[in-house]
């Protein structure tokens, strides 16, 4: 049985600056079912991150203004929730991995404490139990010597390891929805592939739905079931990953695909399917 997890209808978000209004998201509508991975792609400034932060209700108001639209999560209208009600949802039911883990982690607090804090905030567990679960999470996301790493600070971790910490933090309370906003942008190709593979493994373990925000269609090819293409705040095309790659309809989508290196094609081959041939990421089962 298919369960609709997220349903966004006619979302309009603007920003006010010097008495002028700039519309960043213009009538965005899409849905996500339980267990699915949705990719949102587009150039910088297309409205991808604004859409994601609107779901989490993380846009400061002012200057942001949610002018119109509905955001329903498991039937709950998030636009009507108070800040206190959203605090109970963030981290527990909906989590987010941000683009730069170094700016998302508190540099003055030990890694283990930051992860355990989220566990204790949303669940009635002791400090010792939270620490135990945190160490298990660190081990689960592939961090060696988790007991030692628990006591270390963010600057003692590499970029890839900090991103693993962010994944552990996001999955600490086994959320229904994980939003990953450019989670591999600052990482080299090898570490990028490891992080994306880890996200896929964690999704299978926790049955979490994922919204993956990226400008990299190569990543989308290996990760996503469905794709939304955004341009200038609007959705210009939405379809299954296979259809987007094999039969793109919008000229902008076609230009994005044509700009990608087709690493496994012969010189005159016209198209490639959506099994990871585009871009650097080819997932392992």
PDB file of C-alpha atoms in Angstrom:
ATOM      1  CA  UNK A   1       0.000   0.000   0.000  1.00  0.00           C
ATOM      2  CA  UNK A   2       1.396   3.401  -1.026  1.00  0.00           C
ATOM      3  CA  UNK A   3       1.401   6.015   1.740  1.00  0.00           C
ATOM      4  CA  UNK A   4       1.651   9.681   0.789  1.00  0.00           C
ATOM      5  CA  UNK A   5       4.193  11.255   3.111  1.00  0.00           C
ATOM      6  CA  UNK A   6       4.470  14.825   1.839  1.00  0.00           C
ATOM      7  CA  UNK A   7       2.085  16.871  -0.264  1.00  0.00           C
ATOM      8  CA  UNK A   8       2.988  20.420  -1.355  1.00  0.00           C
ATOM      9  CA  UNK A   9       0.481  22.477  -3.309  1.00  0.00           C
ATOM     10  CA  UNK A  10       0.905  25.885  -4.984  1.00  0.00           C
ATOM     11  CA  UNK A  11       3.751  27.051  -2.747  1.00  0.00           C
ATOM     12  CA  UNK A  12       4.735  30.710  -3.128  1.00  0.00           C
ATOM     13  CA  UNK A  13       7.643  32.130  -1.112  1.00  0.00           C
ATOM     14  CA  UNK A  14       8.985  35.675  -1.392  1.00  0.00           C
ATOM     15  CA  UNK A  15      11.716  37.765   0.210  1.00  0.00           C
ATOM     16  CA  UNK A  16      11.352  41.436   1.121  1.00  0.00           C
ATOM     17  CA  UNK A  17      14.391  43.683   0.689  1.00  0.00           C
ATOM     18  CA  UNK A  18      14.419  47.498   0.706  1.00  0.00           C
ATOM     19  CA  UNK A  19      10.638  47.542   0.327  1.00  0.00           C
ATOM     20  CA  UNK A  20      10.880  45.369  -2.772  1.00  0.00           C
ATOM     21  CA  UNK A  21       9.509  41.852  -3.078  1.00  0.00           C
ATOM     22  CA  UNK A  22      11.437  39.059  -4.783  1.00  0.00           C
ATOM     23  CA  UNK A  23       9.511  35.861  -5.480  1.00  0.00           C
ATOM     24  CA  UNK A  24      11.860  32.900  -4.956  1.00  0.00           C
ATOM     25  CA  UNK A  25       9.356  30.037  -5.257  1.00  0.00           C
ATOM     26  CA  UNK A  26       6.429  30.347  -7.657  1.00  0.00           C
ATOM     27  CA  UNK A  27       3.576  27.876  -7.378  1.00  0.00           C
ATOM     28  CA  UNK A  28       5.579  24.739  -6.604  1.00  0.00           C
ATOM     29  CA  UNK A  29       3.480  21.565  -6.369  1.00  0.00           C
ATOM     30  CA  UNK A  30       4.721  18.010  -5.778  1.00  0.00           C
ATOM     31  CA  UNK A  31       4.238  14.971  -3.538  1.00  0.00           C
ATOM     32  CA  UNK A  32       6.431  12.266  -2.029  1.00  0.00           C
ATOM     33  CA  UNK A  33       5.407   8.755  -1.029  1.00  0.00           C
ATOM     34  CA  UNK A  34       6.841   6.781   1.856  1.00  0.00           C
ATOM     35  CA  UNK A  35      10.133   5.078   0.966  1.00  0.00           C
ATOM     36  CA  UNK A  36      10.746   7.152  -2.180  1.00  0.00           C
ATOM     37  CA  UNK A  37      13.747   9.273  -3.062  1.00  0.00           C
ATOM     38  CA  UNK A  38      12.962  12.526  -4.843  1.00  0.00           C
ATOM     39  CA  UNK A  39      15.649  14.593  -6.551  1.00  0.00           C
ATOM     40  CA  UNK A  40      15.234  18.354  -6.915  1.00  0.00           C
ATOM     41  CA  UNK A  41      17.677  19.715  -9.479  1.00  0.00           C
ATOM     42  CA  UNK A  42      18.390  23.060 -11.054  1.00  0.00           C
ATOM     43  CA  UNK A  43      20.942  25.825 -11.238  1.00  0.00           C
ATOM     44  CA  UNK A  44      21.916  28.006  -8.289  1.00  0.00           C
ATOM     45  CA  UNK A  45      19.084  30.385  -7.420  1.00  0.00           C
ATOM     46  CA  UNK A  46      16.367  28.163  -8.880  1.00  0.00           C
ATOM     47  CA  UNK A  47      14.529  27.844  -5.544  1.00  0.00           C
ATOM     48  CA  UNK A  48      15.635  24.358  -4.486  1.00  0.00           C
ATOM     49  CA  UNK A  49      16.907  25.225  -1.015  1.00  0.00           C
ATOM     50  CA  UNK A  50      14.133  27.731  -0.345  1.00  0.00           C
ATOM     51  CA  UNK A  51      11.592  24.985  -1.039  1.00  0.00           C
ATOM     52  CA  UNK A  52      13.383  22.613   1.347  1.00  0.00           C
ATOM     53  CA  UNK A  53      13.696  25.158   4.130  1.00  0.00           C
ATOM     54  CA  UNK A  54      10.020  26.018   3.706  1.00  0.00           C
ATOM     55  CA  UNK A  55       9.157  22.390   4.481  1.00  0.00           C
ATOM     56  CA  UNK A  56      11.258  22.588   7.655  1.00  0.00           C
ATOM     57  CA  UNK A  57       9.928  26.094   8.413  1.00  0.00           C
ATOM     58  CA  UNK A  58      13.509  27.330   8.735  1.00  0.00           C
ATOM     59  CA  UNK A  59      13.203  30.538   6.715  1.00  0.00           C
ATOM     60  CA  UNK A  60      13.372  33.639   8.953  1.00  0.00           C
ATOM     61  CA  UNK A  61      10.341  35.886   8.714  1.00  0.00           C
ATOM     62  CA  UNK A  62      11.100  38.671   7.916  1.00  0.00           C
ATOM     63  CA  UNK A  63      12.628  38.826   5.333  1.00  0.00           C
ATOM     64  CA  UNK A  64      10.922  35.667   3.991  1.00  0.00           C
ATOM     65  CA  UNK A  65       7.192  35.531   3.409  1.00  0.00           C
ATOM     66  CA  UNK A  66       5.178  32.381   2.735  1.00  0.00           C
ATOM     67  CA  UNK A  67       2.497  34.048   0.642  1.00  0.00           C
ATOM     68  CA  UNK A  68       0.403  31.095  -0.397  1.00  0.00           C
ATOM     69  CA  UNK A  69       0.291  27.329  -0.492  1.00  0.00           C
ATOM     70  CA  UNK A  70      -0.049  24.149   1.526  1.00  0.00           C
ATOM     71  CA  UNK A  71       2.628  21.857   2.995  1.00  0.00           C
ATOM     72  CA  UNK A  72       1.081  18.665   4.365  1.00  0.00           C
ATOM     73  CA  UNK A  73       3.236  16.087   6.123  1.00  0.00           C
ATOM     74  CA  UNK A  74       1.384  12.868   7.017  1.00  0.00           C
ATOM     75  CA  UNK A  75      -1.813  14.894   6.815  1.00  0.00           C
ATOM     76  CA  UNK A  76      -0.555  17.660   9.118  1.00  0.00           C
ATOM     77  CA  UNK A  77      -0.601  21.200   7.697  1.00  0.00           C
ATOM     78  CA  UNK A  78       2.881  22.478   8.528  1.00  0.00           C
ATOM     79  CA  UNK A  79       2.160  26.067   7.517  1.00  0.00           C
ATOM     80  CA  UNK A  80      -0.260  26.316  10.443  1.00  0.00           C
ATOM     81  CA  UNK A  81       2.127  24.929  13.056  1.00  0.00           C
ATOM     82  CA  UNK A  82       3.598  27.182  15.746  1.00  0.00           C
ATOM     83  CA  UNK A  83       7.361  27.370  16.267  1.00  0.00           C
ATOM     84  CA  UNK A  84       7.002  25.171  19.365  1.00  0.00           C
ATOM     85  CA  UNK A  85       5.063  22.559  17.422  1.00  0.00           C
ATOM     86  CA  UNK A  86       7.649  22.582  14.615  1.00  0.00           C
ATOM     87  CA  UNK A  87      10.450  22.029  17.128  1.00  0.00           C
ATOM     88  CA  UNK A  88       8.829  18.708  18.029  1.00  0.00           C
ATOM     89  CA  UNK A  89       8.742  17.709  14.345  1.00  0.00           C
ATOM     90  CA  UNK A  90      12.241  18.849  13.325  1.00  0.00           C
ATOM     91  CA  UNK A  91      14.802  16.165  14.040  1.00  0.00           C
ATOM     92  CA  UNK A  92      12.213  13.606  15.060  1.00  0.00           C
ATOM     93  CA  UNK A  93       9.921  13.298  12.031  1.00  0.00           C
ATOM     94  CA  UNK A  94      11.769  15.464   9.480  1.00  0.00           C
ATOM     95  CA  UNK A  95      15.555  15.885   9.490  1.00  0.00           C
ATOM     96  CA  UNK A  96      17.907  17.818   7.265  1.00  0.00           C
ATOM     97  CA  UNK A  97      21.523  17.433   6.148  1.00  0.00           C
ATOM     98  CA  UNK A  98      22.920  20.835   5.241  1.00  0.00           C
ATOM     99  CA  UNK A  99      25.412  21.677   2.508  1.00  0.00           C
ATOM    100  CA  UNK A 100      28.385  22.573   4.718  1.00  0.00           C
ATOM    101  CA  UNK A 101      28.689  20.408   7.849  1.00  0.00           C
ATOM    102  CA  UNK A 102      31.376  22.638   9.359  1.00  0.00           C
ATOM    103  CA  UNK A 103      28.961  25.568   9.607  1.00  0.00           C
ATOM    104  CA  UNK A 104      26.124  23.292  10.779  1.00  0.00           C
ATOM    105  CA  UNK A 105      28.087  21.787  13.676  1.00  0.00           C
ATOM    106  CA  UNK A 106      28.923  23.812  16.772  1.00  0.00           C
ATOM    107  CA  UNK A 107      32.747  24.089  16.807  1.00  0.00           C
ATOM    108  CA  UNK A 108      32.880  24.459  20.602  1.00  0.00           C
ATOM    109  CA  UNK A 109      30.845  21.338  21.491  1.00  0.00           C
ATOM    110  CA  UNK A 110      32.038  17.763  21.188  1.00  0.00           C
ATOM    111  CA  UNK A 111      30.574  15.713  18.351  1.00  0.00           C
ATOM    112  CA  UNK A 112      29.018  13.084  20.631  1.00  0.00           C
ATOM    113  CA  UNK A 113      27.290  15.682  22.770  1.00  0.00           C
ATOM    114  CA  UNK A 114      25.722  17.320  19.708  1.00  0.00           C
ATOM    115  CA  UNK A 115      24.260  14.036  18.457  1.00  0.00           C
ATOM    116  CA  UNK A 116      23.129  12.875  21.910  1.00  0.00           C
ATOM    117  CA  UNK A 117      21.403  16.214  22.503  1.00  0.00           C
ATOM    118  CA  UNK A 118      18.956  15.546  19.675  1.00  0.00           C
ATOM    119  CA  UNK A 119      18.214  12.053  20.961  1.00  0.00           C
ATOM    120  CA  UNK A 120      17.450  13.310  24.476  1.00  0.00           C
ATOM    121  CA  UNK A 121      15.369  16.227  23.170  1.00  0.00           C
ATOM    122  CA  UNK A 122      12.926  14.002  21.309  1.00  0.00           C
ATOM    123  CA  UNK A 123      13.007  10.830  23.377  1.00  0.00           C
ATOM    124  CA  UNK A 124      12.795  10.088  27.062  1.00  0.00           C
ATOM    125  CA  UNK A 125      16.164   8.383  27.519  1.00  0.00           C
ATOM    126  CA  UNK A 126      18.961   8.771  30.048  1.00  0.00           C
ATOM    127  CA  UNK A 127      22.261  10.490  29.330  1.00  0.00           C
ATOM    128  CA  UNK A 128      24.029   7.105  29.379  1.00  0.00           C
ATOM    129  CA  UNK A 129      21.550   5.562  26.932  1.00  0.00           C
ATOM    130  CA  UNK A 130      21.854   8.554  24.587  1.00  0.00           C
ATOM    131  CA  UNK A 131      25.639   8.205  24.646  1.00  0.00           C
ATOM    132  CA  UNK A 132      25.389   4.476  23.907  1.00  0.00           C
ATOM    133  CA  UNK A 133      23.073   5.098  20.954  1.00  0.00           C
ATOM    134  CA  UNK A 134      25.302   7.905  19.662  1.00  0.00           C
ATOM    135  CA  UNK A 135      28.363   5.630  19.652  1.00  0.00           C
ATOM    136  CA  UNK A 136      26.340   2.995  17.805  1.00  0.00           C
ATOM    137  CA  UNK A 137      25.269   5.596  15.225  1.00  0.00           C
ATOM    138  CA  UNK A 138      28.833   6.761  14.675  1.00  0.00           C
ATOM    139  CA  UNK A 139      29.872   3.172  14.078  1.00  0.00           C
ATOM    140  CA  UNK A 140      26.882   2.621  11.794  1.00  0.00           C
ATOM    141  CA  UNK A 141      27.862   5.513   9.516  1.00  0.00           C
ATOM    142  CA  UNK A 142      31.388   4.144   9.192  1.00  0.00           C
ATOM    143  CA  UNK A 143      33.384   6.229  11.677  1.00  0.00           C
ATOM    144  CA  UNK A 144      36.259   4.252  13.160  1.00  0.00           C
ATOM    145  CA  UNK A 145      36.913   4.257  16.923  1.00  0.00           C
ATOM    146  CA  UNK A 146      33.511   5.814  17.743  1.00  0.00           C
ATOM    147  CA  UNK A 147      34.175   5.900  21.506  1.00  0.00           C
ATOM    148  CA  UNK A 148      37.196   8.137  20.897  1.00  0.00           C
ATOM    149  CA  UNK A 149      35.485  10.198  18.216  1.00  0.00           C
ATOM    150  CA  UNK A 150      32.542  10.816  20.564  1.00  0.00           C
ATOM    151  CA  UNK A 151      34.810  13.073  22.646  1.00  0.00           C
ATOM    152  CA  UNK A 152      36.333  15.028  19.771  1.00  0.00           C
ATOM    153  CA  UNK A 153      35.422  18.396  18.229  1.00  0.00           C
ATOM    154  CA  UNK A 154      34.336  19.065  14.611  1.00  0.00           C
ATOM    155  CA  UNK A 155      37.728  20.505  13.585  1.00  0.00           C
ATOM    156  CA  UNK A 156      39.311  17.118  14.374  1.00  0.00           C
ATOM    157  CA  UNK A 157      37.248  15.456  11.616  1.00  0.00           C
ATOM    158  CA  UNK A 158      37.801  15.509   7.863  1.00  0.00           C
ATOM    159  CA  UNK A 159      35.102  16.891   5.550  1.00  0.00           C
ATOM    160  CA  UNK A 160      33.805  13.430   4.677  1.00  0.00           C
ATOM    161  CA  UNK A 161      33.721  12.377   8.326  1.00  0.00           C
ATOM    162  CA  UNK A 162      31.850  15.548   9.316  1.00  0.00           C
ATOM    163  CA  UNK A 163      29.250  14.741   6.678  1.00  0.00           C
ATOM    164  CA  UNK A 164      28.942  11.243   8.164  1.00  0.00           C
ATOM    165  CA  UNK A 165      28.372  12.877  11.550  1.00  0.00           C
ATOM    166  CA  UNK A 166      25.600  14.994  10.010  1.00  0.00           C
ATOM    167  CA  UNK A 167      23.960  11.847   8.622  1.00  0.00           C
ATOM    168  CA  UNK A 168      24.182  10.185  12.037  1.00  0.00           C
ATOM    169  CA  UNK A 169      22.656  13.276  13.641  1.00  0.00           C
ATOM    170  CA  UNK A 170      19.867  13.453  11.072  1.00  0.00           C
ATOM    171  CA  UNK A 171      18.980   9.769  11.494  1.00  0.00           C
ATOM    172  CA  UNK A 172      19.322   9.677  15.295  1.00  0.00           C
ATOM    173  CA  UNK A 173      15.558   9.631  15.838  1.00  0.00           C
ATOM    174  CA  UNK A 174      14.775   7.615  12.696  1.00  0.00           C
ATOM    175  CA  UNK A 175      12.778  10.353  10.911  1.00  0.00           C
ATOM    176  CA  UNK A 176      10.145   9.669   8.289  1.00  0.00           C
ATOM    177  CA  UNK A 177      11.694  12.240   5.930  1.00  0.00           C
ATOM    178  CA  UNK A 178      15.332  13.190   5.355  1.00  0.00           C
ATOM    179  CA  UNK A 179      16.091  16.341   3.349  1.00  0.00           C
ATOM    180  CA  UNK A 180      19.648  16.440   2.016  1.00  0.00           C
ATOM    181  CA  UNK A 181      20.601  19.876   0.685  1.00  0.00           C
ATOM    182  CA  UNK A 182      23.684  19.536  -1.535  1.00  0.00           C
ATOM    183  CA  UNK A 183      25.206  17.005   0.903  1.00  0.00           C
ATOM    184  CA  UNK A 184      28.312  16.273  -1.190  1.00  0.00           C
ATOM    185  CA  UNK A 185      29.129  19.601  -2.857  1.00  0.00           C
ATOM    186  CA  UNK A 186      32.339  20.274  -0.894  1.00  0.00           C
ATOM    187  CA  UNK A 187      33.615  16.691  -1.144  1.00  0.00           C
ATOM    188  CA  UNK A 188      35.836  15.046  -3.713  1.00  0.00           C
ATOM    189  CA  UNK A 189      34.347  12.442  -6.056  1.00  0.00           C
ATOM    190  CA  UNK A 190      35.518   9.401  -4.069  1.00  0.00           C
ATOM    191  CA  UNK A 191      34.110  10.664  -0.761  1.00  0.00           C
ATOM    192  CA  UNK A 192      30.963  11.810  -2.559  1.00  0.00           C
ATOM    193  CA  UNK A 193      30.286   8.269  -3.760  1.00  0.00           C
ATOM    194  CA  UNK A 194      30.858   6.898  -0.234  1.00  0.00           C
ATOM    195  CA  UNK A 195      28.452   9.404   1.333  1.00  0.00           C
ATOM    196  CA  UNK A 196      25.717   8.771  -1.234  1.00  0.00           C
ATOM    197  CA  UNK A 197      26.102   5.017  -0.848  1.00  0.00           C
ATOM    198  CA  UNK A 198      25.865   5.447   2.925  1.00  0.00           C
ATOM    199  CA  UNK A 199      22.670   7.489   2.579  1.00  0.00           C
ATOM    200  CA  UNK A 200      21.146   4.741   0.458  1.00  0.00           C
ATOM    201  CA  UNK A 201      22.103   2.094   3.014  1.00  0.00           C
ATOM    202  CA  UNK A 202      20.654   4.152   5.867  1.00  0.00           C
ATOM    203  CA  UNK A 203      17.460   4.674   3.884  1.00  0.00           C
ATOM    204  CA  UNK A 204      17.041   0.925   3.507  1.00  0.00           C
ATOM    205  CA  UNK A 205      17.782   0.327   7.197  1.00  0.00           C
ATOM    206  CA  UNK A 206      15.440   3.000   8.590  1.00  0.00           C
ATOM    207  CA  UNK A 207      12.857   3.073   5.733  1.00  0.00           C
ATOM    208  CA  UNK A 208      13.336   6.815   5.434  1.00  0.00           C
ATOM    209  CA  UNK A 209      12.092   8.872   2.496  1.00  0.00           C
ATOM    210  CA  UNK A 210      14.657  11.265   1.016  1.00  0.00           C
ATOM    211  CA  UNK A 211      14.498  14.598  -0.780  1.00  0.00           C
ATOM    212  CA  UNK A 212      17.891  15.116  -2.413  1.00  0.00           C
ATOM    213  CA  UNK A 213      18.624  18.679  -3.516  1.00  0.00           C
ATOM    214  CA  UNK A 214      21.453  19.000  -5.995  1.00  0.00           C
ATOM    215  CA  UNK A 215      22.612  20.598  -9.226  1.00  0.00           C
ATOM    216  CA  UNK A 216      24.272  17.305 -10.213  1.00  0.00           C
ATOM    217  CA  UNK A 217      22.117  15.091 -12.428  1.00  0.00           C
ATOM    218  CA  UNK A 218      24.779  12.401 -12.260  1.00  0.00           C
ATOM    219  CA  UNK A 219      24.059  12.001  -8.545  1.00  0.00           C
ATOM    220  CA  UNK A 220      20.320  11.925  -9.214  1.00  0.00           C
ATOM    221  CA  UNK A 221      20.732   9.115 -11.759  1.00  0.00           C
ATOM    222  CA  UNK A 222      22.091   6.776  -9.109  1.00  0.00           C
ATOM    223  CA  UNK A 223      19.950   7.828  -6.158  1.00  0.00           C
ATOM    224  CA  UNK A 224      16.442   8.944  -7.058  1.00  0.00           C
ATOM    225  CA  UNK A 225      13.103   7.406  -8.047  1.00  0.00           C
ATOM    226  CA  UNK A 226      11.590  10.709  -9.203  1.00  0.00           C
ATOM    227  CA  UNK A 227      13.028  14.033 -10.332  1.00  0.00           C
ATOM    228  CA  UNK A 228      11.823  17.627 -10.229  1.00  0.00           C
ATOM    229  CA  UNK A 229      13.638  20.159 -12.412  1.00  0.00           C
ATOM    230  CA  UNK A 230      13.439  23.768 -11.172  1.00  0.00           C
ATOM    231  CA  UNK A 231      14.282  26.999 -12.949  1.00  0.00           C
ATOM    232  CA  UNK A 232      13.748  30.539 -11.661  1.00  0.00           C
ATOM    233  CA  UNK A 233      11.535  29.363  -8.811  1.00  0.00           C
ATOM    234  CA  UNK A 234       9.258  27.144 -10.889  1.00  0.00           C
ATOM    235  CA  UNK A 235       9.032  23.440 -11.658  1.00  0.00           C
ATOM    236  CA  UNK A 236       9.596  23.099 -15.391  1.00  0.00           C
ATOM    237  CA  UNK A 237       9.508  19.295 -15.500  1.00  0.00           C
ATOM    238  CA  UNK A 238       8.680  16.441 -13.121  1.00  0.00           C
ATOM    239  CA  UNK A 239       8.809  12.727 -13.877  1.00  0.00           C
ATOM    240  CA  UNK A 240      10.420   9.430 -12.985  1.00  0.00           C
ATOM    241  CA  UNK A 241      14.215   9.385 -13.154  1.00  0.00           C
ATOM    242  CA  UNK A 242      14.126   7.008 -16.097  1.00  0.00           C
ATOM    243  CA  UNK A 243      11.803   9.260 -18.087  1.00  0.00           C
ATOM    244  CA  UNK A 244      13.787  12.402 -17.279  1.00  0.00           C
ATOM    245  CA  UNK A 245      16.983  10.825 -18.579  1.00  0.00           C
ATOM    246  CA  UNK A 246      15.550   8.905 -21.520  1.00  0.00           C
ATOM    247  CA  UNK A 247      12.788  11.225 -22.657  1.00  0.00           C
ATOM    248  CA  UNK A 248      13.226  14.796 -21.343  1.00  0.00           C
ATOM    249  CA  UNK A 249      10.476  17.161 -22.470  1.00  0.00           C
ATOM    250  CA  UNK A 250      11.504  20.658 -21.424  1.00  0.00           C
ATOM    251  CA  UNK A 251      14.302  22.479 -23.310  1.00  0.00           C
ATOM    252  CA  UNK A 252      15.990  23.393 -19.997  1.00  0.00           C
ATOM    253  CA  UNK A 253      16.108  19.743 -18.908  1.00  0.00           C
ATOM    254  CA  UNK A 254      17.560  18.810 -22.286  1.00  0.00           C
ATOM    255  CA  UNK A 255      20.267  21.457 -21.901  1.00  0.00           C
ATOM    256  CA  UNK A 256      21.154  20.170 -18.433  1.00  0.00           C
ATOM    257  CA  UNK A 257      21.497  16.636 -19.751  1.00  0.00           C
ATOM    258  CA  UNK A 258      23.502  17.720 -22.778  1.00  0.00           C
ATOM    259  CA  UNK A 259      25.949  19.511 -20.485  1.00  0.00           C
ATOM    260  CA  UNK A 260      26.824  16.291 -18.661  1.00  0.00           C
ATOM    261  CA  UNK A 261      29.796  14.110 -19.600  1.00  0.00           C
ATOM    262  CA  UNK A 262      28.547  10.733 -20.784  1.00  0.00           C
ATOM    263  CA  UNK A 263      31.376   8.659 -19.402  1.00  0.00           C
ATOM    264  CA  UNK A 264      30.355   5.250 -20.735  1.00  0.00           C
ATOM    265  CA  UNK A 265      29.043   6.195 -24.150  1.00  0.00           C
ATOM    266  CA  UNK A 266      30.689   5.584 -27.478  1.00  0.00           C
ATOM    267  CA  UNK A 267      31.404   8.724 -29.435  1.00  0.00           C
ATOM    268  CA  UNK A 268      28.286   8.712 -31.600  1.00  0.00           C
ATOM    269  CA  UNK A 269      25.825   7.117 -29.219  1.00  0.00           C
ATOM    270  CA  UNK A 270      22.852   9.416 -28.791  1.00  0.00           C
ATOM    271  CA  UNK A 271      21.554   8.647 -25.295  1.00  0.00           C
ATOM    272  CA  UNK A 272      22.200   6.778 -22.081  1.00  0.00           C
ATOM    273  CA  UNK A 273      19.768   5.304 -19.645  1.00  0.00           C
ATOM    274  CA  UNK A 274      19.278   6.328 -16.002  1.00  0.00           C
ATOM    275  CA  UNK A 275      21.414   3.668 -14.378  1.00  0.00           C
ATOM    276  CA  UNK A 276      24.240   5.922 -13.367  1.00  0.00           C
ATOM    277  CA  UNK A 277      25.931   6.536 -16.730  1.00  0.00           C
ATOM    278  CA  UNK A 278      25.709  10.292 -16.306  1.00  0.00           C
ATOM    279  CA  UNK A 279      28.226  11.932 -14.003  1.00  0.00           C
ATOM    280  CA  UNK A 280      30.645  10.488 -11.452  1.00  0.00           C
ATOM    281  CA  UNK A 281      28.327   8.495  -9.224  1.00  0.00           C
ATOM    282  CA  UNK A 282      27.499   4.897 -10.074  1.00  0.00           C
ATOM    283  CA  UNK A 283      25.909   3.273  -6.999  1.00  0.00           C
ATOM    284  CA  UNK A 284      26.800  -0.138  -5.687  1.00  0.00           C
ATOM    285  CA  UNK A 285      24.086  -2.472  -4.547  1.00  0.00           C
TER     286      UNK A 285
END
